[in-house]
mmCIF file of N, CA and C in Angstrom:
data_model
loop_
_atom_site.group_PDB
_atom_site.id
_atom_site.type_symbol
_atom_site.label_atom_id
_atom_site.label_comp_id
_atom_site.label_asym_id
_atom_site.label_seq_id
_atom_site.Cartn_x
_atom_site.Cartn_y
_atom_site.Cartn_z
ATOM 1 N N MET A 1321 0.848 -1.170 0.000
ATOM 2 C CA MET A 1321 0.000 0.000 0.000
ATOM 3 C C MET A 1321 0.897 1.238 0.000
ATOM 4 N N SER A 1322 0.590 2.163 -0.864
ATOM 5 C CA SER A 1322 1.393 3.386 -0.959
ATOM 6 C C SER A 1322 0.903 4.418 0.060
ATOM 7 N N LEU A 1323 1.794 5.362 0.355
ATOM 8 C CA LEU A 1323 1.461 6.412 1.317
ATOM 9 C C LEU A 1323 0.279 7.268 0.858
ATOM 10 N N PRO A 1324 0.201 7.693 -0.417
ATOM 11 C CA PRO A 1324 -0.960 8.489 -0.830
ATOM 12 C C PRO A 1324 -2.291 7.753 -0.680
ATOM 13 N N SER A 1325 -2.318 6.461 -1.011
ATOM 14 C CA SER A 1325 -3.581 5.729 -0.865
ATOM 15 C C SER A 1325 -3.922 5.512 0.608
ATOM 16 N N PHE A 1326 -2.899 5.302 1.440
ATOM 17 C CA PHE A 1326 -3.139 5.158 2.874
ATOM 18 C C PHE A 1326 -3.725 6.441 3.461
ATOM 19 N N LEU A 1327 -3.164 7.582 3.063
ATOM 20 C CA LEU A 1327 -3.665 8.858 3.567
ATOM 21 C C LEU A 1327 -5.038 9.188 3.008
ATOM 22 N N ALA A 1328 -5.294 8.778 1.769
ATOM 23 C CA ALA A 1328 -6.608 9.035 1.168
ATOM 24 C C ALA A 1328 -7.707 8.324 1.935
ATOM 25 N N ARG A 1329 -7.443 7.139 2.428
ATOM 26 C CA ARG A 1329 -8.437 6.415 3.229
ATOM 27 C C ARG A 1329 -8.727 7.126 4.536
ATOM 28 N N ARG A 1330 -7.789 7.876 5.019
ATOM 29 C CA ARG A 1330 -7.944 8.588 6.279
ATOM 30 C C ARG A 1330 -8.392 10.034 6.064
ATOM 31 N N SER A 1331 -8.796 10.377 4.867
ATOM 32 C CA SER A 1331 -9.266 11.715 4.502
ATOM 33 C C SER A 1331 -8.186 12.787 4.707
ATOM 34 N N PHE A 1332 -6.941 12.435 4.420
ATOM 35 C CA PHE A 1332 -5.837 13.371 4.529
ATOM 36 C C PHE A 1332 -5.146 13.400 3.176
ATOM 37 N N HIS A 1333 -5.146 14.557 2.552
ATOM 38 C CA HIS A 1333 -4.581 14.660 1.208
ATOM 39 C C HIS A 1333 -3.059 14.695 1.263
ATOM 40 N N TYR A 1334 -2.423 13.938 0.381
ATOM 41 C CA TYR A 1334 -0.966 13.839 0.308
ATOM 42 C C TYR A 1334 -0.315 15.179 -0.023
ATOM 43 N N GLY A 1335 -1.049 16.062 -0.661
ATOM 44 C CA GLY A 1335 -0.529 17.384 -1.010
ATOM 45 C C GLY A 1335 -0.133 18.196 0.208
ATOM 46 N N TRP A 1336 -0.762 17.958 1.353
ATOM 47 C CA TRP A 1336 -0.400 18.677 2.572
ATOM 48 C C TRP A 1336 0.992 18.274 3.057
ATOM 49 N N ILE A 1337 1.346 17.035 2.862
ATOM 50 C CA ILE A 1337 2.692 16.591 3.236
ATOM 51 C C ILE A 1337 3.719 17.255 2.326
ATOM 52 N N VAL A 1338 3.431 17.288 1.037
ATOM 53 C CA VAL A 1338 4.336 17.935 0.080
ATOM 54 C C VAL A 1338 4.461 19.422 0.405
ATOM 55 N N ALA A 1339 3.352 20.080 0.693
ATOM 56 C CA ALA A 1339 3.395 21.506 1.041
ATOM 57 C C ALA A 1339 4.180 21.739 2.327
ATOM 58 N N GLY A 1340 4.009 20.886 3.311
ATOM 59 C CA GLY A 1340 4.742 21.023 4.567
ATOM 60 C C GLY A 1340 6.237 20.814 4.401
ATOM 61 N N LEU A 1341 6.612 19.794 3.637
ATOM 62 C CA LEU A 1341 8.038 19.552 3.387
ATOM 63 C C LEU A 1341 8.672 20.674 2.575
ATOM 64 N N THR A 1342 7.933 21.202 1.613
ATOM 65 C CA THR A 1342 8.437 22.328 0.828
ATOM 66 C C THR A 1342 8.628 23.547 1.709
ATOM 67 N N PHE A 1343 7.671 23.800 2.577
ATOM 68 C CA PHE A 1343 7.795 24.929 3.514
ATOM 69 C C PHE A 1343 9.020 24.769 4.404
ATOM 70 N N LEU A 1344 9.226 23.572 4.941
ATOM 71 C CA LEU A 1344 10.388 23.347 5.802
ATOM 72 C C LEU A 1344 11.700 23.502 5.038
ATOM 73 N N ALA A 1345 11.753 23.007 3.805
ATOM 74 C CA ALA A 1345 12.968 23.145 3.001
ATOM 75 C C ALA A 1345 13.260 24.615 2.711
ATOM 76 N N LEU A 1346 12.234 25.387 2.376
ATOM 77 C CA LEU A 1346 12.420 26.817 2.131
ATOM 78 C C LEU A 1346 12.860 27.545 3.393
ATOM 79 N N LEU A 1347 12.272 27.195 4.513
ATOM 80 C CA LEU A 1347 12.608 27.839 5.779
ATOM 81 C C LEU A 1347 14.057 27.557 6.177
ATOM 82 N N VAL A 1348 14.473 26.311 6.077
ATOM 83 C CA VAL A 1348 15.839 25.944 6.441
ATOM 84 C C VAL A 1348 16.842 26.592 5.487
ATOM 85 N N ALA A 1349 16.570 26.533 4.188
ATOM 86 C CA ALA A 1349 17.496 27.112 3.207
ATOM 87 C C ALA A 1349 17.601 28.631 3.369
ATOM 88 N N ALA A 1350 16.495 29.296 3.661
ATOM 89 C CA ALA A 1350 16.542 30.749 3.878
ATOM 90 C C ALA A 1350 17.317 31.091 5.150
ATOM 91 N N GLY A 1351 17.137 30.304 6.178
ATOM 92 C CA GLY A 1351 17.884 30.529 7.415
ATOM 93 C C GLY A 1351 19.373 30.317 7.235
ATOM 94 N N ILE A 1352 19.727 29.279 6.491
ATOM 95 C CA ILE A 1352 21.143 29.007 6.236
ATOM 96 C C ILE A 1352 21.755 30.118 5.396
ATOM 97 N N ARG A 1353 21.034 30.569 4.376
ATOM 98 C CA ARG A 1353 21.575 31.587 3.491
ATOM 99 C C ARG A 1353 21.805 32.907 4.219
ATOM 100 N N SER A 1354 20.975 33.222 5.170
ATOM 101 C CA SER A 1354 21.095 34.514 5.846
ATOM 102 C C SER A 1354 21.861 34.438 7.169
ATOM 103 N N ALA A 1355 22.351 33.292 7.550
ATOM 104 C CA ALA A 1355 23.039 33.122 8.831
ATOM 105 C C ALA A 1355 24.315 33.941 8.995
ATOM 106 N N PRO A 1356 25.128 34.165 7.969
ATOM 107 C CA PRO A 1356 26.384 34.899 8.210
ATOM 108 C C PRO A 1356 26.180 36.305 8.744
ATOM 109 N N GLY A 1357 25.039 36.905 8.502
ATOM 110 C CA GLY A 1357 24.779 38.227 9.067
ATOM 111 C C GLY A 1357 24.824 38.212 10.582
ATOM 112 N N VAL A 1358 24.425 37.111 11.174
ATOM 113 C CA VAL A 1358 24.446 36.962 12.622
ATOM 114 C C VAL A 1358 25.856 36.627 13.114
ATOM 115 N N PHE A 1359 26.627 35.967 12.257
ATOM 116 C CA PHE A 1359 27.943 35.485 12.667
ATOM 117 C C PHE A 1359 29.089 36.435 12.348
ATOM 118 N N ILE A 1360 28.812 37.652 11.925
ATOM 119 C CA ILE A 1360 29.891 38.565 11.558
ATOM 120 C C ILE A 1360 30.819 38.826 12.747
ATOM 121 N N VAL A 1361 30.277 39.196 13.875
ATOM 122 C CA VAL A 1361 31.110 39.512 15.051
ATOM 123 C C VAL A 1361 31.844 38.267 15.561
ATOM 124 N N PRO A 1362 31.190 37.100 15.703
ATOM 125 C CA PRO A 1362 31.942 35.919 16.129
ATOM 126 C C PRO A 1362 33.042 35.512 15.145
ATOM 127 N N LEU A 1363 32.805 35.660 13.847
ATOM 128 C CA LEU A 1363 33.851 35.335 12.866
ATOM 129 C C LEU A 1363 35.014 36.316 12.968
ATOM 130 N N GLU A 1364 34.711 37.584 13.226
ATOM 131 C CA GLU A 1364 35.785 38.576 13.421
ATOM 132 C C GLU A 1364 36.661 38.207 14.614
ATOM 133 N N HIS A 1365 36.023 37.822 15.713
ATOM 134 C CA HIS A 1365 36.775 37.515 16.928
ATOM 135 C C HIS A 1365 37.513 36.182 16.836
ATOM 136 N N GLU A 1366 36.885 35.184 16.262
ATOM 137 C CA GLU A 1366 37.484 33.849 16.209
ATOM 138 C C GLU A 1366 38.664 33.774 15.251
ATOM 139 N N PHE A 1367 38.478 34.294 14.030
ATOM 140 C CA PHE A 1367 39.500 34.140 13.005
ATOM 141 C C PHE A 1367 40.330 35.396 12.769
ATOM 142 N N GLY A 1368 39.866 36.534 13.281
ATOM 143 C CA GLY A 1368 40.580 37.785 13.061
ATOM 144 C C GLY A 1368 40.375 38.373 11.672
ATOM 145 N N TRP A 1369 39.315 37.951 11.012
ATOM 146 C CA TRP A 1369 39.028 38.458 9.677
ATOM 147 C C TRP A 1369 38.367 39.823 9.785
ATOM 148 N N SER A 1370 38.557 40.638 8.755
ATOM 149 C CA SER A 1370 37.923 41.955 8.758
ATOM 150 C C SER A 1370 36.444 41.830 8.388
ATOM 151 N N ARG A 1371 35.710 42.823 8.769
ATOM 152 C CA ARG A 1371 34.289 42.867 8.434
ATOM 153 C C ARG A 1371 34.094 42.949 6.923
ATOM 154 N N ALA A 1372 35.042 43.576 6.228
ATOM 155 C CA ALA A 1372 34.961 43.682 4.770
ATOM 156 C C ALA A 1372 35.079 42.312 4.101
ATOM 157 N N THR A 1373 35.945 41.468 4.613
ATOM 158 C CA THR A 1373 36.110 40.126 4.047
ATOM 159 C C THR A 1373 34.853 39.284 4.251
ATOM 160 N N ILE A 1374 34.299 39.338 5.424
ATOM 161 C CA ILE A 1374 33.075 38.591 5.714
ATOM 162 C C ILE A 1374 31.930 39.137 4.879
ATOM 163 N N SER A 1375 31.858 40.449 4.746
ATOM 164 C CA SER A 1375 30.805 41.064 3.928
ATOM 165 C C SER A 1375 30.963 40.726 2.453
ATOM 166 N N LEU A 1376 32.210 40.548 1.998
ATOM 167 C CA LEU A 1376 32.435 40.133 0.612
ATOM 168 C C LEU A 1376 31.814 38.767 0.357
ATOM 169 N N ALA A 1377 32.015 37.826 1.269
ATOM 170 C CA ALA A 1377 31.420 36.498 1.120
ATOM 171 C C ALA A 1377 29.891 36.578 1.103
ATOM 172 N N ILE A 1378 29.332 37.399 1.968
ATOM 173 C CA ILE A 1378 27.876 37.548 2.022
ATOM 174 C C ILE A 1378 27.349 38.203 0.752
ATOM 175 N N SER A 1379 28.064 39.203 0.232
ATOM 176 C CA SER A 1379 27.599 39.879 -0.983
ATOM 177 C C SER A 1379 27.714 38.976 -2.202
ATOM 178 N N ILE A 1380 28.755 38.159 -2.287
ATOM 179 C CA ILE A 1380 28.845 37.194 -3.389
ATOM 180 C C ILE A 1380 27.694 36.209 -3.297
ATOM 181 N N ASN A 1381 27.378 35.775 -2.092
ATOM 182 C CA ASN A 1381 26.242 34.881 -1.872
ATOM 183 C C ASN A 1381 24.956 35.509 -2.398
ATOM 184 N N LEU A 1382 24.706 36.762 -2.063
ATOM 185 C CA LEU A 1382 23.477 37.429 -2.489
ATOM 186 C C LEU A 1382 23.434 37.655 -3.999
ATOM 187 N N VAL A 1383 24.570 37.993 -4.608
ATOM 188 C CA VAL A 1383 24.610 38.207 -6.057
ATOM 189 C C VAL A 1383 24.316 36.904 -6.789
ATOM 190 N N LEU A 1384 24.961 35.824 -6.368
ATOM 191 C CA LEU A 1384 24.712 34.531 -7.018
ATOM 192 C C LEU A 1384 23.294 34.037 -6.761
ATOM 193 N N TYR A 1385 22.788 34.314 -5.582
ATOM 194 C CA TYR A 1385 21.400 33.969 -5.249
ATOM 195 C C TYR A 1385 20.435 34.596 -6.247
ATOM 196 N N GLY A 1386 20.696 35.838 -6.626
ATOM 197 C CA GLY A 1386 19.819 36.525 -7.569
ATOM 198 C C GLY A 1386 20.067 36.186 -9.021
ATOM 199 N N LEU A 1387 21.321 35.942 -9.392
ATOM 200 C CA LEU A 1387 21.644 35.699 -10.799
ATOM 201 C C LEU A 1387 21.362 34.274 -11.276
ATOM 202 N N ILE A 1388 21.383 33.326 -10.388
ATOM 203 C CA ILE A 1388 21.242 31.916 -10.783
ATOM 204 C C ILE A 1388 19.794 31.571 -11.137
ATOM 205 N N GLY A 1389 18.834 32.265 -10.573
ATOM 206 C CA GLY A 1389 17.426 31.921 -10.732
ATOM 207 C C GLY A 1389 16.946 31.674 -12.155
ATOM 208 N N PRO A 1390 17.154 32.599 -13.090
ATOM 209 C CA PRO A 1390 16.655 32.365 -14.454
ATOM 210 C C PRO A 1390 17.266 31.136 -15.120
ATOM 211 N N PHE A 1391 18.536 30.896 -14.852
ATOM 212 C CA PHE A 1391 19.194 29.735 -15.455
ATOM 213 C C PHE A 1391 18.725 28.442 -14.791
ATOM 214 N N ALA A 1392 18.511 28.496 -13.496
ATOM 215 C CA ALA A 1392 18.032 27.324 -12.773
ATOM 216 C C ALA A 1392 16.610 26.967 -13.192
ATOM 217 N N ALA A 1393 15.816 27.962 -13.520
ATOM 218 C CA ALA A 1393 14.445 27.684 -13.973
ATOM 219 C C ALA A 1393 14.449 26.911 -15.293
ATOM 220 N N THR A 1394 15.386 27.239 -16.164
ATOM 221 C CA THR A 1394 15.493 26.518 -17.434
ATOM 222 C C THR A 1394 15.901 25.069 -17.195
ATOM 223 N N VAL A 1395 16.860 24.860 -16.321
ATOM 224 C CA VAL A 1395 17.291 23.497 -16.009
ATOM 225 C C VAL A 1395 16.176 22.738 -15.306
ATOM 226 N N MET A 1396 15.434 23.432 -14.443
ATOM 227 C CA MET A 1396 14.338 22.795 -13.711
ATOM 228 C C MET A 1396 13.260 22.275 -14.657
ATOM 229 N N GLU A 1397 12.998 22.996 -15.734
ATOM 230 C CA GLU A 1397 12.014 22.532 -16.701
ATOM 231 C C GLU A 1397 12.456 21.241 -17.372
ATOM 232 N N ARG A 1398 13.758 21.058 -17.503
ATOM 233 C CA ARG A 1398 14.271 19.869 -18.181
ATOM 234 C C ARG A 1398 14.378 18.662 -17.265
ATOM 235 N N ILE A 1399 14.860 18.860 -16.037
ATOM 236 C CA ILE A 1399 15.095 17.690 -15.185
ATOM 237 C C ILE A 1399 14.053 17.511 -14.083
ATOM 238 N N GLY A 1400 13.227 18.499 -13.835
ATOM 239 C CA GLY A 1400 12.158 18.356 -12.850
ATOM 240 C C GLY A 1400 12.452 19.061 -11.532
ATOM 241 N N ILE A 1401 11.377 19.392 -10.861
ATOM 242 C CA ILE A 1401 11.468 20.144 -9.605
ATOM 243 C C ILE A 1401 12.089 19.302 -8.500
ATOM 244 N N ARG A 1402 11.709 18.051 -8.411
ATOM 245 C CA ARG A 1402 12.202 17.199 -7.328
ATOM 246 C C ARG A 1402 13.719 17.056 -7.396
ATOM 247 N N ARG A 1403 14.247 16.780 -8.579
ATOM 248 C CA ARG A 1403 15.697 16.626 -8.722
ATOM 249 C C ARG A 1403 16.431 17.930 -8.421
ATOM 250 N N MET A 1404 15.862 19.047 -8.850
ATOM 251 C CA MET A 1404 16.502 20.333 -8.579
ATOM 252 C C MET A 1404 16.500 20.639 -7.088
ATOM 253 N N MET A 1405 15.409 20.309 -6.400
ATOM 254 C CA MET A 1405 15.336 20.557 -4.963
ATOM 255 C C MET A 1405 16.377 19.717 -4.229
ATOM 256 N N VAL A 1406 16.473 18.454 -4.585
ATOM 257 C CA VAL A 1406 17.449 17.584 -3.932
ATOM 258 C C VAL A 1406 18.871 18.058 -4.230
ATOM 259 N N PHE A 1407 19.127 18.431 -5.484
ATOM 260 C CA PHE A 1407 20.451 18.919 -5.859
ATOM 261 C C PHE A 1407 20.811 20.195 -5.095
ATOM 262 N N SER A 1408 19.892 21.147 -5.047
ATOM 263 C CA SER A 1408 20.200 22.417 -4.386
ATOM 264 C C SER A 1408 20.385 22.240 -2.879
ATOM 265 N N LEU A 1409 19.576 21.412 -2.252
ATOM 266 C CA LEU A 1409 19.749 21.177 -0.821
ATOM 267 C C LEU A 1409 21.049 20.433 -0.541
ATOM 268 N N ALA A 1410 21.462 19.549 -1.456
ATOM 269 C CA ALA A 1410 22.744 18.860 -1.292
ATOM 270 C C ALA A 1410 23.908 19.841 -1.424
ATOM 271 N N VAL A 1411 23.817 20.778 -2.369
ATOM 272 C CA VAL A 1411 24.876 21.784 -2.533
ATOM 273 C C VAL A 1411 24.944 22.684 -1.301
ATOM 274 N N ILE A 1412 23.798 23.101 -0.789
ATOM 275 C CA ILE A 1412 23.775 23.923 0.422
ATOM 276 C C ILE A 1412 24.365 23.150 1.603
ATOM 277 N N ALA A 1413 23.975 21.888 1.760
ATOM 278 C CA ALA A 1413 24.495 21.077 2.862
ATOM 279 C C ALA A 1413 26.005 20.868 2.731
ATOM 280 N N LEU A 1414 26.486 20.673 1.514
ATOM 281 C CA LEU A 1414 27.920 20.518 1.284
ATOM 282 C C LEU A 1414 28.667 21.793 1.684
ATOM 283 N N GLY A 1415 28.159 22.937 1.243
ATOM 284 C CA GLY A 1415 28.798 24.209 1.577
ATOM 285 C C GLY A 1415 28.805 24.483 3.063
ATOM 286 N N VAL A 1416 27.684 24.242 3.708
ATOM 287 C CA VAL A 1416 27.594 24.488 5.151
ATOM 288 C C VAL A 1416 28.455 23.484 5.914
ATOM 289 N N GLY A 1417 28.447 22.237 5.476
ATOM 290 C CA GLY A 1417 29.260 21.225 6.150
ATOM 291 C C GLY A 1417 30.749 21.510 6.064
ATOM 292 N N LEU A 1418 31.187 21.978 4.903
ATOM 293 C CA LEU A 1418 32.614 22.270 4.736
ATOM 294 C C LEU A 1418 33.056 23.541 5.458
ATOM 295 N N THR A 1419 32.121 24.412 5.811
ATOM 296 C CA THR A 1419 32.520 25.619 6.552
ATOM 297 C C THR A 1419 33.042 25.280 7.941
ATOM 298 N N THR A 1420 32.712 24.115 8.453
ATOM 299 C CA THR A 1420 33.243 23.728 9.761
ATOM 300 C C THR A 1420 34.743 23.442 9.688
ATOM 301 N N LEU A 1421 35.263 23.228 8.481
ATOM 302 C CA LEU A 1421 36.684 22.934 8.302
ATOM 303 C C LEU A 1421 37.494 24.137 7.831
ATOM 304 N N MET A 1422 36.863 25.274 7.616
ATOM 305 C CA MET A 1422 37.575 26.429 7.048
ATOM 306 C C MET A 1422 38.480 27.081 8.080
ATOM 307 N N SER A 1423 39.587 27.626 7.556
ATOM 308 C CA SER A 1423 40.532 28.310 8.427
ATOM 309 C C SER A 1423 41.058 29.593 7.793
ATOM 310 N N ALA A 1424 40.756 29.818 6.519
ATOM 311 C CA ALA A 1424 41.222 31.018 5.823
ATOM 312 C C ALA A 1424 40.023 31.765 5.252
ATOM 313 N N SER A 1425 40.197 33.052 5.049
ATOM 314 C CA SER A 1425 39.076 33.873 4.587
ATOM 315 C C SER A 1425 38.653 33.523 3.167
ATOM 316 N N TRP A 1426 39.581 33.069 2.319
ATOM 317 C CA TRP A 1426 39.195 32.699 0.962
ATOM 318 C C TRP A 1426 38.267 31.484 0.983
ATOM 319 N N GLN A 1427 38.382 30.635 2.002
ATOM 320 C CA GLN A 1427 37.483 29.487 2.117
ATOM 321 C C GLN A 1427 36.060 29.930 2.454
ATOM 322 N N LEU A 1428 35.943 30.973 3.272
ATOM 323 C CA LEU A 1428 34.625 31.531 3.555
ATOM 324 C C LEU A 1428 34.004 32.094 2.280
ATOM 325 N N VAL A 1429 34.794 32.816 1.508
ATOM 326 C CA VAL A 1429 34.289 33.391 0.258
ATOM 327 C C VAL A 1429 33.880 32.285 -0.711
ATOM 328 N N LEU A 1430 34.695 31.249 -0.815
ATOM 329 C CA LEU A 1430 34.379 30.148 -1.723
ATOM 330 C C LEU A 1430 33.168 29.365 -1.246
ATOM 331 N N LEU A 1431 33.178 28.955 0.024
ATOM 332 C CA LEU A 1431 32.104 28.085 0.520
ATOM 333 C C LEU A 1431 30.799 28.839 0.717
ATOM 334 N N TRP A 1432 30.858 29.935 1.486
ATOM 335 C CA TRP A 1432 29.611 30.631 1.785
ATOM 336 C C TRP A 1432 29.178 31.525 0.634
ATOM 337 N N GLY A 1433 30.144 32.156 -0.005
ATOM 338 C CA GLY A 1433 29.793 33.042 -1.104
ATOM 339 C C GLY A 1433 29.356 32.291 -2.342
ATOM 340 N N VAL A 1434 30.193 31.372 -2.816
ATOM 341 C CA VAL A 1434 29.931 30.716 -4.097
ATOM 342 C C VAL A 1434 29.044 29.472 -3.935
ATOM 343 N N VAL A 1435 29.469 28.531 -3.100
ATOM 344 C CA VAL A 1435 28.747 27.256 -3.013
ATOM 345 C C VAL A 1435 27.343 27.441 -2.436
ATOM 346 N N VAL A 1436 27.248 28.059 -1.276
ATOM 347 C CA VAL A 1436 25.929 28.255 -0.660
ATOM 348 C C VAL A 1436 25.090 29.242 -1.481
ATOM 349 N N GLY A 1437 25.734 30.251 -2.077
ATOM 350 C CA GLY A 1437 25.002 31.193 -2.930
ATOM 351 C C GLY A 1437 24.388 30.514 -4.147
ATOM 352 N N CYS A 1438 25.157 29.642 -4.778
ATOM 353 C CA CYS A 1438 24.623 28.906 -5.939
ATOM 354 C C CYS A 1438 23.517 27.948 -5.518
ATOM 355 N N GLY A 1439 23.727 27.229 -4.425
ATOM 356 C CA GLY A 1439 22.693 26.315 -3.952
ATOM 357 C C GLY A 1439 21.416 27.037 -3.569
ATOM 358 N N SER A 1440 21.540 28.188 -2.933
ATOM 359 C CA SER A 1440 20.361 28.972 -2.571
ATOM 360 C C SER A 1440 19.655 29.545 -3.792
ATOM 361 N N GLY A 1441 20.431 29.971 -4.759
ATOM 362 C CA GLY A 1441 19.823 30.516 -5.981
ATOM 363 C C GLY A 1441 19.035 29.476 -6.738
ATOM 364 N N VAL A 1442 19.545 28.263 -6.768
ATOM 365 C CA VAL A 1442 18.831 27.170 -7.439
ATOM 366 C C VAL A 1442 17.587 26.809 -6.640
ATOM 367 N N ARG A 1443 17.673 26.842 -5.336
ATOM 368 C CA ARG A 1443 16.579 26.405 -4.466
ATOM 369 C C ARG A 1443 15.355 27.316 -4.550
ATOM 370 N N PHE A 1444 15.564 28.608 -4.699
ATOM 371 C CA PHE A 1444 14.452 29.550 -4.611
ATOM 372 C C PHE A 1444 13.946 30.012 -5.967
ATOM 373 N N VAL A 1445 13.991 29.139 -6.947
ATOM 374 C CA VAL A 1445 13.516 29.534 -8.276
ATOM 375 C C VAL A 1445 12.044 29.740 -8.258
#
């Protein structure tokens, strides 16, 4: 017995599960994308990086977030929404996971600026 047919017998539409999971994915991805704004002062104190360097990573993230959308929409039409969602969340998770290993400011720019920015841009098409 499949999950949609099981829920249909209980008068619960499967679309609510899809809507809830989509909402949670959007909420988590938006929180991850905007997190460095909160971490500016701790990153300054921990690594000794300037506010300009941290802001550069955040601004690259925002630029890529905005520029990737039209191109991601074209790819999404070809491979499907589900695959794009899984791909973008995997890219975001990879970028966030690797930030725990960073020790230089260029790694912040690469991981948070480029990787997380691209993953977020694909996610919010």
